[in-house]
Short mmCIF file of C-alpha atoms and ligand atoms in Angstrom, two decimals:
data_model
loop_
_atom_site.label_atom_id
_atom_site.label_comp_id
_atom_site.label_asym_id
_atom_site.label_seq_id
_atom_site.Cartn_x
_atom_site.Cartn_y
_atom_site.Cartn_z
CA UNK H 55 84.84 -28.87 121.64
CA UNK H 56 85.37 -26.09 124.18
CA UNK H 57 88.57 -24.19 123.41
CA UNK H 58 90.63 -22.65 126.18
CA UNK H 59 91.76 -19.12 125.31
CA UNK H 60 93.99 -16.84 127.39
CA UNK H 61 92.58 -13.34 127.83
CA UNK H 62 95.14 -10.63 128.61
CA UNK H 63 93.22 -7.46 129.50
CA UNK H 64 96.28 -5.17 129.17
CA UNK H 65 96.54 -1.50 130.16
CA UNK H 66 94.59 1.72 129.60
CA UNK H 67 91.44 1.03 127.58
CA UNK H 68 92.46 -2.67 127.35
CA UNK H 69 90.47 -4.15 130.26
CA UNK H 70 87.25 -2.48 129.16
CA UNK H 71 87.42 -3.34 125.46
CA UNK H 72 88.54 -6.93 126.04
CA UNK H 73 85.68 -7.53 128.51
CA UNK H 74 83.23 -6.21 125.95
CA UNK H 75 84.80 -8.39 123.21
CA UNK H 76 84.44 -11.44 125.47
CA UNK H 77 80.77 -10.62 126.05
CA UNK H 78 80.09 -10.23 122.33
CA UNK H 79 81.79 -13.57 121.56
CA UNK H 80 79.79 -15.30 124.30
CA UNK H 81 76.57 -13.79 122.88
CA UNK H 82 77.52 -15.17 119.45
CA UNK H 83 77.74 -18.68 120.93
CA UNK H 84 81.54 -19.04 120.92
CA UNK H 85 82.48 -22.18 122.82
CA UNK H 86 85.40 -20.82 124.84
CA UNK H 87 86.73 -21.22 128.36
CA UNK H 88 88.52 -17.96 129.10
CA UNK H 89 91.63 -17.90 131.26
CA UNK H 90 92.23 -14.31 132.38
CA UNK H 91 95.95 -13.65 132.83
CA UNK H 92 97.82 -10.39 133.55
CA UNK H 93 100.58 -8.67 131.56
CA UNK H 94 101.78 -5.09 131.27
CA UNK H 95 102.27 -2.10 133.51
CA UNK H 96 99.33 -3.11 135.77
CA UNK H 97 100.72 -6.65 136.13
CA UNK H 98 104.09 -5.24 137.17
CA UNK H 99 102.51 -3.20 139.97
CA UNK H 100 100.49 -6.16 141.24
CA UNK H 101 102.82 -9.12 140.66
CA UNK H 102 106.29 -7.60 140.21
CA UNK H 103 106.53 -9.03 136.66
CA UNK H 104 105.56 -7.46 133.36
CA UNK H 105 104.62 -10.93 132.15
CA UNK H 106 104.05 -13.11 135.23
CA UNK H 107 105.01 -16.81 134.92
CA UNK H 108 101.32 -17.87 135.04
CA UNK H 109 100.69 -15.88 131.86
CA UNK H 110 103.56 -17.54 129.96
CA UNK H 111 102.39 -20.93 131.22
CA UNK H 112 98.75 -20.41 130.20
CA UNK H 113 99.72 -19.34 126.65
CA UNK H 114 102.12 -22.29 126.37
CA UNK H 115 99.24 -24.63 127.29
CA UNK H 116 96.43 -23.05 125.25
CA UNK H 117 98.41 -21.86 122.20
CA UNK H 118 95.84 -19.07 121.66
CA UNK H 119 95.37 -15.69 123.36
CA UNK H 120 93.36 -12.51 122.89
CA UNK H 121 95.30 -9.53 124.17
CA UNK H 122 94.42 -5.95 125.04
CA UNK H 123 96.95 -3.19 124.32
CA UNK H 124 99.87 -2.72 126.67
CA UNK H 125 101.54 0.55 127.60
CA UNK H 126 105.27 0.94 126.86
CA UNK H 127 107.10 3.93 128.37
CA UNK H 128 108.62 6.27 125.78
CA UNK H 129 112.40 6.84 125.75
CA UNK H 130 112.95 5.13 129.11
CA UNK H 131 111.78 2.31 131.38
CA UNK H 132 111.01 -1.32 130.61
CA UNK H 133 111.22 -2.83 127.13
CA UNK H 134 108.00 -3.59 125.27
CA UNK H 135 105.89 -6.44 126.63
CA UNK H 136 104.51 -6.95 123.12
CA UNK H 137 108.00 -7.44 121.71
CA UNK H 138 108.83 -9.84 124.57
CA UNK H 139 105.70 -11.94 123.92
CA UNK H 140 106.31 -12.01 120.16
CA UNK H 141 109.91 -13.11 120.65
CA UNK H 142 109.21 -15.65 123.39
CA UNK H 143 106.45 -17.40 121.44
CA UNK H 144 108.23 -16.92 118.07
CA UNK H 145 105.19 -15.07 116.69
CA UNK H 146 107.01 -14.10 113.53
CA UNK H 147 104.05 -13.05 111.39
CA UNK H 148 101.81 -10.10 112.22
CA UNK H 149 98.73 -10.08 109.99
CA UNK H 150 96.63 -6.92 109.82
CA UNK H 151 93.68 -6.94 107.43
CA UNK H 152 92.62 -3.42 106.48
CA UNK H 153 89.30 -3.04 104.68
CA UNK H 154 86.82 -0.27 103.98
CA UNK H 155 83.96 -0.67 106.43
CA UNK H 156 80.31 -0.13 105.53
CA UNK H 157 79.05 3.25 106.71
CA UNK H 158 82.49 4.66 107.57
CA UNK H 159 83.19 7.50 105.18
CA UNK H 160 86.82 8.01 104.19
CA UNK H 161 88.63 9.43 101.16
CA UNK H 162 88.80 5.95 99.61
CA UNK H 163 86.39 3.18 98.74
CA UNK H 164 86.80 -0.60 98.53
CA UNK H 165 90.21 -0.69 100.21
CA UNK H 166 91.16 -4.30 100.88
CA UNK H 167 94.79 -4.60 101.97
CA UNK H 168 96.47 -7.12 104.26
CA UNK H 169 99.65 -5.93 105.96
CA UNK H 170 102.03 -8.80 106.76
CA UNK H 171 104.82 -7.69 109.06
CA UNK H 172 107.91 -9.58 110.20
CA UNK H 173 107.51 -9.49 113.96
CA UNK H 174 110.73 -10.68 115.59
CA UNK H 175 113.75 -9.06 113.90
CA UNK H 176 114.78 -5.71 112.39
CA UNK H 177 115.25 -2.71 114.64
CA UNK H 178 112.88 -4.20 117.22
CA UNK H 179 115.54 -6.61 118.39
CA UNK H 180 116.09 -3.99 121.11
CA UNK H 181 119.88 -4.05 120.68
CA UNK H 182 120.86 -0.49 121.57
CA UNK H 183 123.88 0.87 123.36
CA UNK H 184 125.84 4.04 123.96
CA UNK H 185 129.13 3.84 122.07
CA UNK H 186 130.60 6.94 123.73
CA UNK H 187 128.69 9.73 125.50
CA UNK H 188 126.50 11.44 122.91
CA UNK H 189 126.62 8.57 120.40
CA UNK H 190 124.16 5.67 120.46
CA UNK H 191 123.78 2.70 118.17
CA UNK H 192 120.64 0.70 117.40
CA UNK H 193 121.24 -2.58 115.61
CA UNK H 194 118.97 -3.82 112.84
CA UNK H 195 118.98 -7.60 112.63
CA UNK H 196 117.94 -9.56 109.53
CA UNK H 197 118.50 -13.28 109.19
CA UNK H 198 118.01 -15.41 106.12
CA UNK H 199 115.86 -17.78 108.18
CA UNK H 200 113.65 -14.94 109.43
CA UNK H 201 113.31 -13.26 106.04
CA UNK H 202 112.48 -16.51 104.23
CA UNK H 203 110.02 -17.55 106.93
CA UNK H 204 107.93 -14.37 106.68
CA UNK H 205 108.03 -14.31 102.88
CA UNK H 206 106.94 -17.96 102.70
CA UNK H 207 104.12 -17.13 105.14
CA UNK H 208 102.99 -14.20 102.96
CA UNK H 209 102.86 -16.20 99.72
CA UNK H 210 101.10 -19.13 101.39
CA UNK H 211 98.62 -16.71 102.97
CA UNK H 212 98.01 -15.15 99.53
CA UNK H 213 97.41 -18.54 97.91
CA UNK H 214 95.11 -19.82 100.66
CA UNK H 215 92.93 -16.74 100.36
CA UNK H 216 93.06 -16.37 96.58
CA UNK H 217 94.78 -12.98 96.74
CA UNK H 218 96.42 -11.63 93.61
CA UNK H 219 99.56 -9.73 94.53
CA UNK H 220 102.30 -9.32 97.16
CA UNK H 221 104.19 -6.00 97.33
CA UNK H 222 107.37 -5.70 99.39
CA UNK H 223 108.28 -2.26 100.77
CA UNK H 224 112.02 -1.87 101.45
CA UNK H 225 114.91 0.54 101.59
CA UNK H 226 117.54 -1.70 100.04
CA UNK H 227 119.02 1.24 98.15
CA UNK H 228 120.35 2.47 101.54
CA UNK H 229 120.30 -0.64 103.77
CA UNK H 230 121.82 -2.80 101.09
CA UNK H 231 122.59 -5.73 103.37
CA UNK H 232 119.61 -6.00 105.75
CA UNK H 233 116.79 -4.87 103.42
CA UNK H 234 118.79 -6.37 100.56
CA UNK H 235 118.49 -9.76 102.27
CA UNK H 236 114.76 -9.18 102.87
CA UNK H 237 114.02 -8.63 99.17
CA UNK H 238 116.38 -11.39 98.05
CA UNK H 239 114.51 -13.87 100.27
CA UNK H 240 111.10 -12.50 99.21
CA UNK H 241 112.00 -12.91 95.55
CA UNK H 242 113.29 -16.44 96.20
CA UNK H 243 110.12 -17.43 98.08
CA UNK H 244 107.98 -15.94 95.30
CA UNK H 245 109.73 -18.27 92.86
CA UNK H 246 109.49 -21.26 95.21
CA UNK H 247 105.96 -20.99 96.64
CA UNK H 248 104.28 -17.95 95.04
CA UNK H 249 103.07 -19.50 91.81
CA UNK H 250 100.23 -17.45 90.29
CA UNK H 251 100.81 -14.50 92.64
CA UNK H 252 102.05 -11.22 91.19
CA UNK H 253 105.17 -9.91 92.96
CA UNK H 254 106.31 -6.30 93.27
CA UNK H 255 109.14 -4.53 95.10
CA UNK H 256 108.90 -0.82 95.96
CA UNK H 257 111.25 1.48 97.82
CA UNK H 258 109.23 2.39 100.90
CA UNK H 259 109.09 6.17 100.46
CA UNK H 260 107.66 5.77 96.96
CA UNK H 261 105.45 2.93 98.24
CA UNK H 262 103.89 5.18 100.92
CA UNK H 263 103.20 7.90 98.38
CA UNK H 264 101.52 5.40 96.04
CA UNK H 265 99.58 3.90 98.94
CA UNK H 266 97.89 7.18 99.87
CA UNK H 267 97.38 8.14 96.21
CA UNK H 268 95.73 4.87 95.19
CA UNK H 269 95.33 2.23 97.91
CA UNK H 270 93.29 0.05 95.55
CA UNK H 271 96.48 -0.72 93.62
CA UNK H 272 97.68 -2.80 96.60
CA UNK H 273 96.65 -6.22 97.84
CA UNK H 274 99.10 -7.80 100.32
CA UNK H 275 101.97 -5.72 101.73
CA UNK H 276 105.02 -7.58 103.04
CA UNK H 277 107.32 -5.59 105.32
CA UNK H 278 110.09 -5.98 107.85
CA UNK H 279 109.28 -5.16 111.47
CA UNK H 280 109.67 -1.37 111.72
CA UNK H 281 108.15 -0.54 108.33
CA UNK H 282 105.26 -2.90 109.08
CA UNK H 283 104.54 -1.14 112.36
CA UNK H 284 104.40 2.29 110.74
CA UNK H 285 102.67 1.31 107.51
CA UNK H 286 99.91 -0.63 109.27
CA UNK H 287 98.87 2.53 111.14
CA UNK H 288 99.01 4.45 107.86
CA UNK H 289 96.73 1.82 106.30
CA UNK H 290 94.38 2.06 109.28
CA UNK H 291 94.04 5.75 108.48
CA UNK H 292 92.86 4.88 104.96
CA UNK H 293 89.78 3.07 106.27
CA UNK H 294 88.71 5.08 109.33
CA UNK H 295 91.47 4.83 111.91
CA UNK H 296 92.84 2.59 114.59
CA UNK H 297 89.42 1.68 115.96
CA UNK H 298 88.61 -0.52 112.94
CA UNK H 299 91.75 -2.57 112.24
CA UNK H 300 92.30 -6.00 113.83
CA UNK H 301 95.49 -7.98 114.08
CA UNK H 302 96.97 -11.38 114.74
CA UNK H 303 100.49 -12.55 115.58
CA UNK H 304 101.18 -16.05 114.30
CA UNK H 305 103.96 -18.49 115.12
CA UNK H 306 104.14 -22.12 114.06
CA UNK H 307 102.26 -23.37 117.13
CA UNK H 308 100.84 -20.31 118.87
CA UNK H 309 98.81 -17.23 117.98
CA UNK H 310 98.03 -14.03 119.87
CA UNK H 311 95.24 -11.81 118.55
CA UNK H 312 95.15 -8.08 119.27
CA UNK H 313 94.00 -4.76 117.83
CA UNK H 314 96.58 -2.62 116.02
CA UNK H 315 95.98 0.34 118.35
CA UNK H 316 97.61 1.03 121.70
CA UNK H 317 96.32 1.56 125.24
CA UNK H 318 94.99 5.07 124.39
CA UNK H 319 95.85 6.65 127.78
CA UNK H 320 94.12 9.87 126.67
CA UNK H 321 90.69 8.19 126.80
CA UNK H 322 91.31 5.40 129.34
CA UNK H 323 88.57 5.13 131.96
CA UNK H 324 86.14 7.34 130.04
CA UNK H 325 84.11 4.43 128.65
CA UNK H 326 84.25 5.81 125.10
CA UNK H 327 86.91 3.60 123.46
CA UNK H 328 85.87 1.80 120.32
CA UNK H 329 85.99 -1.95 121.04
CA UNK H 330 85.52 -2.86 117.36
CA UNK H 331 89.18 -3.53 116.53
CA UNK H 332 89.55 -5.97 119.40
CA UNK H 333 86.18 -7.55 118.53
CA UNK H 334 87.39 -7.94 114.92
CA UNK H 335 90.60 -9.51 116.27
CA UNK H 336 88.29 -11.87 118.18
CA UNK H 337 86.61 -12.75 114.86
CA UNK H 338 90.02 -13.61 113.37
CA UNK H 339 90.66 -15.73 116.45
CA UNK H 340 87.31 -17.57 116.16
CA UNK H 341 88.11 -18.44 112.53
CA UNK H 342 91.55 -19.64 113.64
CA UNK H 343 90.03 -22.01 116.22
CA UNK H 344 87.39 -23.28 113.76
CA UNK H 345 84.45 -21.48 115.32
CA UNK H 346 83.51 -19.68 112.14
CA UNK H 347 79.75 -19.66 112.70
CA UNK H 348 80.21 -17.44 115.80
CA UNK H 349 82.74 -15.37 113.82
CA UNK H 350 80.26 -14.84 110.95
CA UNK H 351 77.49 -13.81 113.37
CA UNK H 352 79.69 -11.10 114.87
CA UNK H 353 80.98 -9.89 111.51
CA UNK H 354 77.43 -9.61 110.12
CA UNK H 355 76.36 -7.74 113.27
CA UNK H 356 79.09 -5.10 113.10
CA UNK H 357 78.71 -4.68 109.34
CA UNK H 358 74.98 -4.04 109.95
CA UNK H 359 75.49 -1.60 112.82
CA UNK H 360 78.09 0.36 110.86
CA UNK H 361 76.04 0.40 107.66
CA UNK H 362 72.97 1.69 109.52
CA UNK H 363 75.25 4.36 111.04
CA UNK H 364 72.93 5.30 113.89
CA UNK H 365 74.89 7.89 115.92
CA UNK H 366 73.72 6.44 119.22
CA UNK H 367 75.11 3.03 118.31
CA UNK H 368 78.62 3.87 117.08
CA UNK H 369 81.52 5.32 119.04
CA UNK H 370 82.94 8.85 118.78
CA UNK H 371 86.10 8.02 116.84
CA UNK H 372 83.90 6.95 113.91
CA UNK H 373 81.38 9.76 114.16
CA UNK H 374 78.87 8.58 116.76
CA UNK H 375 78.09 9.23 120.41
CA UNK H 376 77.85 5.67 121.79
CA UNK H 377 79.87 4.44 124.73
CA UNK H 378 81.94 1.24 124.55
CA UNK H 379 79.08 -0.68 126.19
CA UNK H 380 76.36 0.82 124.01
CA UNK H 381 78.22 -0.21 120.86
CA UNK H 382 78.51 -3.77 122.19
CA UNK H 383 74.77 -3.82 123.02
CA UNK H 384 74.00 -2.73 119.46
CA UNK H 385 76.02 -5.65 118.09
CA UNK H 386 74.40 -8.17 120.40
CA UNK H 387 70.93 -6.89 119.40
CA UNK H 388 71.71 -7.64 115.71
CA UNK H 389 72.86 -11.25 116.25
P1 LIG T 269 97.22 4.61 120.64
O1 LIG T 269 96.86 3.68 119.54
O2 LIG T 269 97.02 4.15 122.02
O3 LIG T 269 96.38 5.98 120.45
C1 LIG T 269 96.49 6.81 119.30
C2 LIG T 269 95.23 7.66 119.17
O4 LIG T 269 94.15 6.82 118.75
C3 LIG T 269 94.78 8.28 120.51
O5 LIG T 269 94.22 9.53 120.25
C4 LIG T 269 93.71 7.32 121.01
O6 LIG T 269 92.75 7.93 121.84
C5 LIG T 269 93.10 6.82 119.71
N1 LIG T 269 92.63 5.44 119.85
C6 LIG T 269 93.38 4.32 119.91
N2 LIG T 269 92.61 3.25 120.07
C7 LIG T 269 91.34 3.69 120.11
C8 LIG T 269 90.09 3.04 120.26
N3 LIG T 269 89.98 1.73 120.40
N4 LIG T 269 88.97 3.81 120.28
C9 LIG T 269 89.05 5.15 120.12
N5 LIG T 269 90.20 5.82 119.96
C10 LIG T 269 91.33 5.10 119.96
O7 LIG T 269 98.73 5.05 120.37
P2 LIG T 269 99.75 5.85 121.29
O8 LIG T 269 99.07 6.97 121.99
O9 LIG T 269 100.86 6.13 120.37
O10 LIG T 269 100.27 4.79 122.36
C11 LIG T 269 99.76 4.68 123.68
C12 LIG T 269 100.42 3.50 124.36
O11 LIG T 269 100.03 2.28 123.72
C13 LIG T 269 101.97 3.53 124.32
O12 LIG T 269 102.44 3.14 125.57
C14 LIG T 269 102.32 2.51 123.25
O13 LIG T 269 103.57 1.92 123.46
C15 LIG T 269 101.19 1.50 123.43
N6 LIG T 269 100.92 0.67 122.25
C16 LIG T 269 100.62 -0.63 122.46
C17 LIG T 269 100.29 -1.46 121.42
C18 LIG T 269 99.93 -2.86 121.73
O14 LIG T 269 99.83 -3.26 122.89
N7 LIG T 269 99.72 -3.71 120.72
C19 LIG T 269 100.25 -0.97 120.02
C20 LIG T 269 100.54 0.46 119.91
C21 LIG T 269 100.86 1.23 120.99
#
């Protein structure tokens, strides 16, 4: 049955890479009716809203979206559209699979980590204020409901995919109450729903050191919002960078798929962005909507193109010379 999917092009490199991803999915035979809807800085200029009502409405109706990256001003201006979408649709679980890709040389081999990040609480609650001039406060929120929900998600995810271990990174030695609650709930959920899954807690500074020393020691990482944001980029660096790591944001009845990377303003409009991460996010989305034969076709195609490693078929960030379009053509040729 044809599935309606909302496509949010986003800002910077977003429109170009999402168009290419759509083309690749169509070439793989995905049975999708795309509803293009705006959000982000561009949407604000055109419609006067960062997330126009028609975008909220379309996601509410379809329950699935593929999103390009969205620019957020640094240190001033509007609050993050991504955070707003995640909160509005209660997309509490960000899932970012990080794996060594054929043909992409890095310091490590056979890395296979899934970063599971709590997406709605922590420091990203956006509760900041000036107490007196020169003193600001940023409030970190952790609720028992939110901590249990993400931990339950992580252990269920591990069981469904036959993974072996969940490691929680925390700083409960300093943030005894908020991170303390996070590990208490993780431990409780391990006992309740994590049968057969190994469970480990590491203080995050030590965890990061161990991660770059031996990433193969890790399987699933479970983190609160801020740590998850930072550590997922670190993990991307282990396997070749932001161009090769997909992501999904899951709630109980809605999912938005997007690459881990941002809008890359430094290369926007040059036609050289790597569309692979958003294409891989599209593969996660196709599996989510039960269109796994199209998903497999695309995955086989990019594994082949990367393994062959022809410079003219891969983008600059991973050692080639291909444009965004040329990379997409190479994938379509292999299907
Ligand atoms: P970024 O991920 O946009 O870029 C970091 C570096 O990686 C840049 O050198 C960029 O050229 C490169 N890069 C990123 N994606 C690439 C791709 N697909 N192909 C080739 N090279 C790529 O991070 P940055 O510069 O910190 O953020 C830029 C903007 O993006 C900010 O406004 C930020 O808030 C936003 N952002 C949005 C996200 C989202 O919508 N999910 C996630 C992260 C950042």
